[in-house]
Amino acid sequence: MNELDILIKSSLLHDIGKVCIRADHSLGNHYQAGAEYIGTFLPQNEETRNLVNCIKYHHASSLRNVQLKENDLSYIVYEADNIAAGADRRDIEGETKGFDAQSCLESIFNLFGGRGKGIVGKYYLRGLDPSNNFNYPTQELCLASDDKYKDLVAEFTSNFERASIDKMQNNELLRIMEDLTSYVPSSTNKSEACDISLYVHSKVTAALASCMYQYFQDNNIHDYRRYCFVNNKAFRQEKSFLLVSGDLSGIQSFIYTIPSKGALKSLRGRSFYLEILMEDFIDELLTKLNLSRANLLYSGGGHFYILTANTLAAKQALNNLQEACNEWLWKNFSTSLYMALGFAECSADDLMESGQQRNIFAAVSKALNKDKLCRYGVGTLQNIFAEINDEAHGRECSVCHSSSSVLLEDASLSDGYICPLCLGLYKLGAQILNNESVFAITSQKDNDSLEIFGYQRKLYLRAVSERSLEKLSDLVRLYSKNKAVTGSLLSSRLWLADYAAKKSNGSIMEFSDLAEASGDREKGIKRLGVLRADVDNLGAAFIGGFIDYAAEDKFKYATLSRYADMSKNLSIFFKLAVKKICSGELEGCDNKKITPFALFAEKQAASRKVHVVYSGGDDVFLVGAWDDLLETAVDIRKAFDRFTGGKLSFSAGLALFSPDYPVSQMAKLTGLLEDAAKNIDGKNSIALFGFETNQISDKEELKCRHVYSWQNFEDGVCREKLDFLFAHLDLYRNDANKLNVGMAMLYKMLKLLESIETEGKINIARLAYTLGRMQPAETNNKILMQHFNEFHTLIYSWVRNEEDRRQLDTALRLLIYHLREKGED
């Protein structure tokens, strides 16, 4: 271990003693208990003694009572711990009173939007195991017992006996911390908010410590005691850090420009390839910066934030990696993809105080946007123009339309010829759906590998089984999918919402199968549903979500760790919770019974006929049987409301298509519907079906009439209007006590509703006449007559109110789609 490795490991483990003393209250204070516990797994040498010392002496009280060298790394861990927490701590768990070891981790959203805005709840103490029920916060009584902490200590022991800490890669140690401390509170002080997980606090501490060390080395500073302990206030004002932001542009056009043949596998393959490409670029960058993934503050949706040291070497590395990556992207994808970077210098004070922190994020965003407007360096531009002037382009791929000298024929994907890359992405999508859990980055190419970015070397991506890892002599790094995989070259575990509906024989349903599965076997329009959604006002949430303007110290809770924890929680929801919801697992750890949402009849929890194309960061893209997909969307919205306590919302667009409709147009239309949902007051809405022309004076505009808040859609359209139609109409020809209404009458009612918008009251009268003609001939059937009177009265009342009329229009459409014959177009 070199000094930087010692510093990262000790920073990640500096508070592990909190887990120990909560399991055994006789152990004393947490830093002594942590040092003793970690020491049992380490050989006795100078390096490991330094690591243990960093754990043992990371508080002021312990540093004052020991004589350490001025360049002892403990001083850096001490100051990084304080910066990560956002303030100096005075009380020490296990040494002073006022702590409650049974306190569970509170939801990060408890303080979001300011105190007094509603309590979301607490998490059950457990490890981060994707095989268990999702850990939703609960307002029911939950306590973190000694036994639960003992179980975590036993898990730590098992991991550290399997692989020695001093030999373990930092990224693997980070993964262990994520697994075991994501629901462990960093502090159980009764007078403090208990909403920062020990995992995120330890991760941010390690990020800050590694940056500080590199900054000190670059500036020939070796008196860590003075800079981090004696006069740390002066250091906190130095611009010692760089906040870096990256964004991969062109994602949507890259993913959605595919043929209808093999659309699912192509979509999944392209989406996942870009996710791996982003993670690969991040790891190449972190390797060049000599940092671990602890310095990755956020990654998702083609965007990332990294914290690094403010050194000339770091800035040069950022510029060199970006230029190399964009040159590689140009060679492989022309100008369709571009890696933008922006960074800004900042101090510890900037990171600790939200008022200044906002300015830093704004400066990074400005630099990122400027970079997007001024793409490519001189060298890359020269290569671009040289390529353009080269006449030997070859033929075009029928999928991506790029020129290639090598084209292949594959009837399962395209009627024409395709390039090796498009075929490889299609195969990658199939491998993901077949539950391959490990993805290897190698230095040698084989028949099933795809080229991926490598700095000053060629790298390749391939899906492999865990059993074959030992055979890979050219392995550079590993990415595991959802499950924990150990190994010295593990870079990261990628959480992936890899849910896909299957047929009875176990094979994956294609788009045509999903469309056919809509409704039931005999009824229901054969349409594929496509849903796109993302979180509302997320940028504003990160800028000011934890600022409490009503409090005396309005920036008290706006700490770097809190924003990092919120990012992690959102990512976990869209990766793990969405997958579980699609598979029918709606309950949380409290096992509270959750009824799945149903449009037309009560449903039992069951796996949905949908595919998750992408879900992560803050947005989702799903396809499926249109009715199952709409029901799934409501379930996800409810779960998100439960997860955030209603502090955040998301808006969505959902449209219906023939399964062979161009995928790019599906994505475009649903994207426009999503925008329409976000354009109404309060957002938190869903827009359905499509657009119609709306005449405004001498101009025409496209308007979606079927836009509702989630609550109005569920309560007004479905539970009121749709349920009313089912309760009063004999839709299945099996109830003589309900009104006998055929499809022709439903279509006529819908047409009259639509015409009221343009022709006015005359069609209200026509609709009233139509309703009157529905009176049954058997007037002696009191139940039937009661249904008629209720139906006539309420429908007539609804059509005279604009909002009720609009909701009835939507409900009628849903009903007609549900009842149409399978053979109808």
JSON list of N, CA, C and O in Angstrom, two decimals, residues 21 32 35 62 100 142 212 241 249 277 300 462 486 577 590 596 598 619 684 687 731 789 791 795 798 821:
[
{"chain": "A", "resi": 21, "resn": "ILE", "atom": "N", "xyz": [-19.65, -0.57, 18.10]},
{"chain": "A", "resi": 21, "resn": "ILE", "atom": "CA", "xyz": [-20.14, -0.22, 19.44]},
{"chain": "A", "resi": 21, "resn": "ILE", "atom": "C", "xyz": [-21.66, -0.26, 19.53]},
{"chain": "A", "resi": 21, "resn": "ILE", "atom": "O", "xyz": [-22.22, -0.39, 20.62]},
{"chain": "A", "resi": 32, "resn": "GLN", "atom": "N", "xyz": [-11.71, 4.11, 18.86]},
{"chain": "A", "resi": 32, "resn": "GLN", "atom": "CA", "xyz": [-10.86, 3.07, 19.44]},
{"chain": "A", "resi": 32, "resn": "GLN", "atom": "C", "xyz": [-11.37, 1.68, 19.06]},
{"chain": "A", "resi": 32, "resn": "GLN", "atom": "O", "xyz": [-10.59, 0.79, 18.70]},
{"chain": "A", "resi": 35, "resn": "ALA", "atom": "N", "xyz": [-10.50, 0.96, 15.42]},
{"chain": "A", "resi": 35, "resn": "ALA", "atom": "CA", "xyz": [-9.08, 0.67, 15.23]},
{"chain": "A", "resi": 35, "resn": "ALA", "atom": "C", "xyz": [-8.74, -0.75, 15.69]},
{"chain": "A", "resi": 35, "resn": "ALA", "atom": "O", "xyz": [-8.01, -1.48, 15.01]},
{"chain": "A", "resi": 62, "resn": "SER", "atom": "N", "xyz": [-8.78, 12.91, 20.35]},
{"chain": "A", "resi": 62, "resn": "SER", "atom": "CA", "xyz": [-7.74, 11.89, 20.30]},
{"chain": "A", "resi": 62, "resn": "SER", "atom": "C", "xyz": [-6.44, 12.46, 19.75]},
{"chain": "A", "resi": 62, "resn": "SER", "atom": "O", "xyz": [-5.34, 12.07, 20.19]},
{"chain": "A", "resi": 100, "resn": "ASP", "atom": "N", "xyz": [-28.44, 7.73, 20.55]},
{"chain": "A", "resi": 100, "resn": "ASP", "atom": "CA", "xyz": [-29.39, 6.62, 20.63]},
{"chain": "A", "resi": 100, "resn": "ASP", "atom": "C", "xyz": [-28.99, 5.57, 19.61]},
{"chain": "A", "resi": 100, "resn": "ASP", "atom": "O", "xyz": [-29.23, 5.70, 18.42]},
{"chain": "A", "resi": 142, "resn": "CYS", "atom": "N", "xyz": [-39.67, 1.54, 14.11]},
{"chain": "A", "resi": 142, "resn": "CYS", "atom": "CA", "xyz": [-38.60, 0.60, 13.75]},
{"chain": "A", "resi": 142, "resn": "CYS", "atom": "C", "xyz": [-37.35, 0.98, 14.52]},
{"chain": "A", "resi": 142, "resn": "CYS", "atom": "O", "xyz": [-37.01, 2.16, 14.63]},
{"chain": "A", "resi": 212, "resn": "MET", "atom": "N", "xyz": [-7.25, 16.16, -1.01]},
{"chain": "A", "resi": 212, "resn": "MET", "atom": "CA", "xyz": [-6.39, 16.98, -0.16]},
{"chain": "A", "resi": 212, "resn": "MET", "atom": "C", "xyz": [-4.95, 16.48, -0.22]},
{"chain": "A", "resi": 212, "resn": "MET", "atom": "O", "xyz": [-4.00, 17.28, -0.32]},
{"chain": "A", "resi": 241, "resn": "PHE", "atom": "N", "xyz": [-9.78, 22.15, -4.50]},
{"chain": "A", "resi": 241, "resn": "PHE", "atom": "CA", "xyz": [-10.56, 21.10, -5.16]},
{"chain": "A", "resi": 241, "resn": "PHE", "atom": "C", "xyz": [-11.01, 21.54, -6.54]},
{"chain": "A", "resi": 241, "resn": "PHE", "atom": "O", "xyz": [-11.12, 22.73, -6.84]},
{"chain": "A", "resi": 249, "resn": "SER", "atom": "N", "xyz": [-23.40, 13.71, -24.88]},
{"chain": "A", "resi": 249, "resn": "SER", "atom": "CA", "xyz": [-24.45, 14.26, -25.75]},
{"chain": "A", "resi": 249, "resn": "SER", "atom": "C", "xyz": [-24.75, 13.30, -26.90]},
{"chain": "A", "resi": 249, "resn": "SER", "atom": "O", "xyz": [-23.86, 12.61, -27.40]},
{"chain": "A", "resi": 277, "resn": "LEU", "atom": "N", "xyz": [-20.14, 2.64, -21.50]},
{"chain": "A", "resi": 277, "resn": "LEU", "atom": "CA", "xyz": [-19.20, 3.59, -22.08]},
{"chain": "A", "resi": 277, "resn": "LEU", "atom": "C", "xyz": [-18.94, 4.75, -21.13]},
{"chain": "A", "resi": 277, "resn": "LEU", "atom": "O", "xyz": [-17.79, 5.17, -20.95]},
{"chain": "A", "resi": 300, "resn": "GLY", "atom": "N", "xyz": [-25.24, 8.93, -13.81]},
{"chain": "A", "resi": 300, "resn": "GLY", "atom": "CA", "xyz": [-26.53, 8.43, -14.26]},
{"chain": "A", "resi": 300, "resn": "GLY", "atom": "C", "xyz": [-27.07, 9.28, -15.40]},
{"chain": "A", "resi": 300, "resn": "GLY", "atom": "O", "xyz": [-26.83, 10.49, -15.46]},
{"chain": "A", "resi": 462, "resn": "ARG", "atom": "N", "xyz": [-17.05, -7.25, -23.27]},
{"chain": "A", "resi": 462, "resn": "ARG", "atom": "CA", "xyz": [-17.72, -8.51, -23.55]},
{"chain": "A", "resi": 462, "resn": "ARG", "atom": "C", "xyz": [-18.48, -8.98, -22.29]},
{"chain": "A", "resi": 462, "resn": "ARG", "atom": "O", "xyz": [-18.06, -8.69, -21.17]},
{"chain": "A", "resi": 486, "resn": "THR", "atom": "N", "xyz": [-16.73, -10.33, -6.34]},
{"chain": "A", "resi": 486, "resn": "THR", "atom": "CA", "xyz": [-15.46, -9.95, -5.73]},
{"chain": "A", "resi": 486, "resn": "THR", "atom": "C", "xyz": [-14.31, -10.14, -6.72]},
{"chain": "A", "resi": 486, "resn": "THR", "atom": "O", "xyz": [-14.43, -10.86, -7.71]},
{"chain": "A", "resi": 577, "resn": "ALA", "atom": "N", "xyz": [-35.99, -0.41, -7.33]},
{"chain": "A", "resi": 577, "resn": "ALA", "atom": "CA", "xyz": [-37.43, -0.39, -7.04]},
{"chain": "A", "resi": 577, "resn": "ALA", "atom": "C", "xyz": [-38.24, -0.58, -8.32]},
{"chain": "A", "resi": 577, "resn": "ALA", "atom": "O", "xyz": [-39.23, -1.33, -8.32]},
{"chain": "A", "resi": 590, "resn": "ASP", "atom": "N", "xyz": [-41.49, -3.51, 5.44]},
{"chain": "A", "resi": 590, "resn": "ASP", "atom": "CA", "xyz": [-42.52, -3.59, 6.47]},
{"chain": "A", "resi": 590, "resn": "ASP", "atom": "C", "xyz": [-43.62, -4.59, 6.11]},
{"chain": "A", "resi": 590, "resn": "ASP", "atom": "O", "xyz": [-44.54, -4.83, 6.91]},
{"chain": "A", "resi": 596, "resn": "PRO", "atom": "N", "xyz": [-51.88, -3.73, -6.36]},
{"chain": "A", "resi": 596, "resn": "PRO", "atom": "CA", "xyz": [-51.47, -3.17, -7.64]},
{"chain": "A", "resi": 596, "resn": "PRO", "atom": "C", "xyz": [-52.61, -2.39, -8.30]},
{"chain": "A", "resi": 596, "resn": "PRO", "atom": "O", "xyz": [-53.78, -2.76, -8.16]},
{"chain": "A", "resi": 598, "resn": "ALA", "atom": "N", "xyz": [-55.15, -1.20, -11.03]},
{"chain": "A", "resi": 598, "resn": "ALA", "atom": "CA", "xyz": [-55.81, -1.89, -12.13]},
{"chain": "A", "resi": 598, "resn": "ALA", "atom": "C", "xyz": [-56.77, -0.94, -12.82]},
{"chain": "A", "resi": 598, "resn": "ALA", "atom": "O", "xyz": [-57.51, -0.20, -12.17]},
{"chain": "A", "resi": 619, "resn": "ASP", "atom": "N", "xyz": [-34.77, 9.16, -14.74]},
{"chain": "A", "resi": 619, "resn": "ASP", "atom": "CA", "xyz": [-35.76, 8.98, -15.79]},
{"chain": "A", "resi": 619, "resn": "ASP", "atom": "C", "xyz": [-35.93, 7.50, -16.16]},
{"chain": "A", "resi": 619, "resn": "ASP", "atom": "O", "xyz": [-35.09, 6.66, -15.83]},
{"chain": "A", "resi": 684, "resn": "ASN", "atom": "N", "xyz": [-46.04, 16.93, -12.18]},
{"chain": "A", "resi": 684, "resn": "ASN", "atom": "CA", "xyz": [-46.55, 15.74, -11.48]},
{"chain": "A", "resi": 684, "resn": "ASN", "atom": "C", "xyz": [-47.74, 15.13, -12.22]},
{"chain": "A", "resi": 684, "resn": "ASN", "atom": "O", "xyz": [-48.79, 14.86, -11.64]},
{"chain": "A", "resi": 687, "resn": "ALA", "atom": "N", "xyz": [-49.40, 12.52, -19.58]},
{"chain": "A", "resi": 687, "resn": "ALA", "atom": "CA", "xyz": [-50.07, 12.87, -20.84]},
{"chain": "A", "resi": 687, "resn": "ALA", "atom": "C", "xyz": [-50.24, 11.59, -21.65]},
{"chain": "A", "resi": 687, "resn": "ALA", "atom": "O", "xyz": [-49.28, 10.82, -21.81]},
{"chain": "A", "resi": 731, "resn": "LEU", "atom": "N", "xyz": [-71.01, -4.69, -20.40]},
{"chain": "A", "resi": 731, "resn": "LEU", "atom": "CA", "xyz": [-69.95, -4.69, -21.42]},
{"chain": "A", "resi": 731, "resn": "LEU", "atom": "C", "xyz": [-69.59, -6.09, -21.89]},
{"chain": "A", "resi": 731, "resn": "LEU", "atom": "O", "xyz": [-69.08, -6.26, -23.00]},
{"chain": "A", "resi": 789, "resn": "ASN", "atom": "N", "xyz": [-81.22, 5.43, -14.84]},
{"chain": "A", "resi": 789, "resn": "ASN", "atom": "CA", "xyz": [-81.42, 6.78, -14.29]},
{"chain": "A", "resi": 789, "resn": "ASN", "atom": "C", "xyz": [-80.12, 7.38, -13.77]},
{"chain": "A", "resi": 789, "resn": "ASN", "atom": "O", "xyz": [-79.82, 8.56, -13.99]},
{"chain": "A", "resi": 791, "resn": "PHE", "atom": "N", "xyz": [-77.09, 6.50, -14.72]},
{"chain": "A", "resi": 791, "resn": "PHE", "atom": "CA", "xyz": [-76.21, 6.71, -15.88]},
{"chain": "A", "resi": 791, "resn": "PHE", "atom": "C", "xyz": [-76.61, 7.98, -16.63]},
{"chain": "A", "resi": 791, "resn": "PHE", "atom": "O", "xyz": [-75.75, 8.83, -16.92]},
{"chain": "A", "resi": 795, "resn": "ILE", "atom": "N", "xyz": [-73.96, 11.16, -16.41]},
{"chain": "A", "resi": 795, "resn": "ILE", "atom": "CA", "xyz": [-73.28, 11.43, -17.67]},
{"chain": "A", "resi": 795, "resn": "ILE", "atom": "C", "xyz": [-73.66, 12.82, -18.19]},
{"chain": "A", "resi": 795, "resn": "ILE", "atom": "O", "xyz": [-72.81, 13.60, -18.62]},
{"chain": "A", "resi": 798, "resn": "TRP", "atom": "N", "xyz": [-71.86, 15.37, -16.19]},
{"chain": "A", "resi": 798, "resn": "TRP", "atom": "CA", "xyz": [-70.43, 15.44, -16.52]},
{"chain": "A", "resi": 798, "resn": "TRP", "atom": "C", "xyz": [-70.18, 16.20, -17.83]},
{"chain": "A", "resi": 798, "resn": "TRP", "atom": "O", "xyz": [-69.23, 16.97, -17.92]},
{"chain": "A", "resi": 821, "resn": "GLU", "atom": "N", "xyz": [-62.07, -5.67, -30.71]},
{"chain": "A", "resi": 821, "resn": "GLU", "atom": "CA", "xyz": [-61.69, -7.02, -31.13]},
{"chain": "A", "resi": 821, "resn": "GLU", "atom": "C", "xyz": [-60.22, -7.07, -31.49]},
{"chain": "A", "resi": 821, "resn": "GLU", "atom": "O", "xyz": [-59.66, -6.10, -32.02]}
]
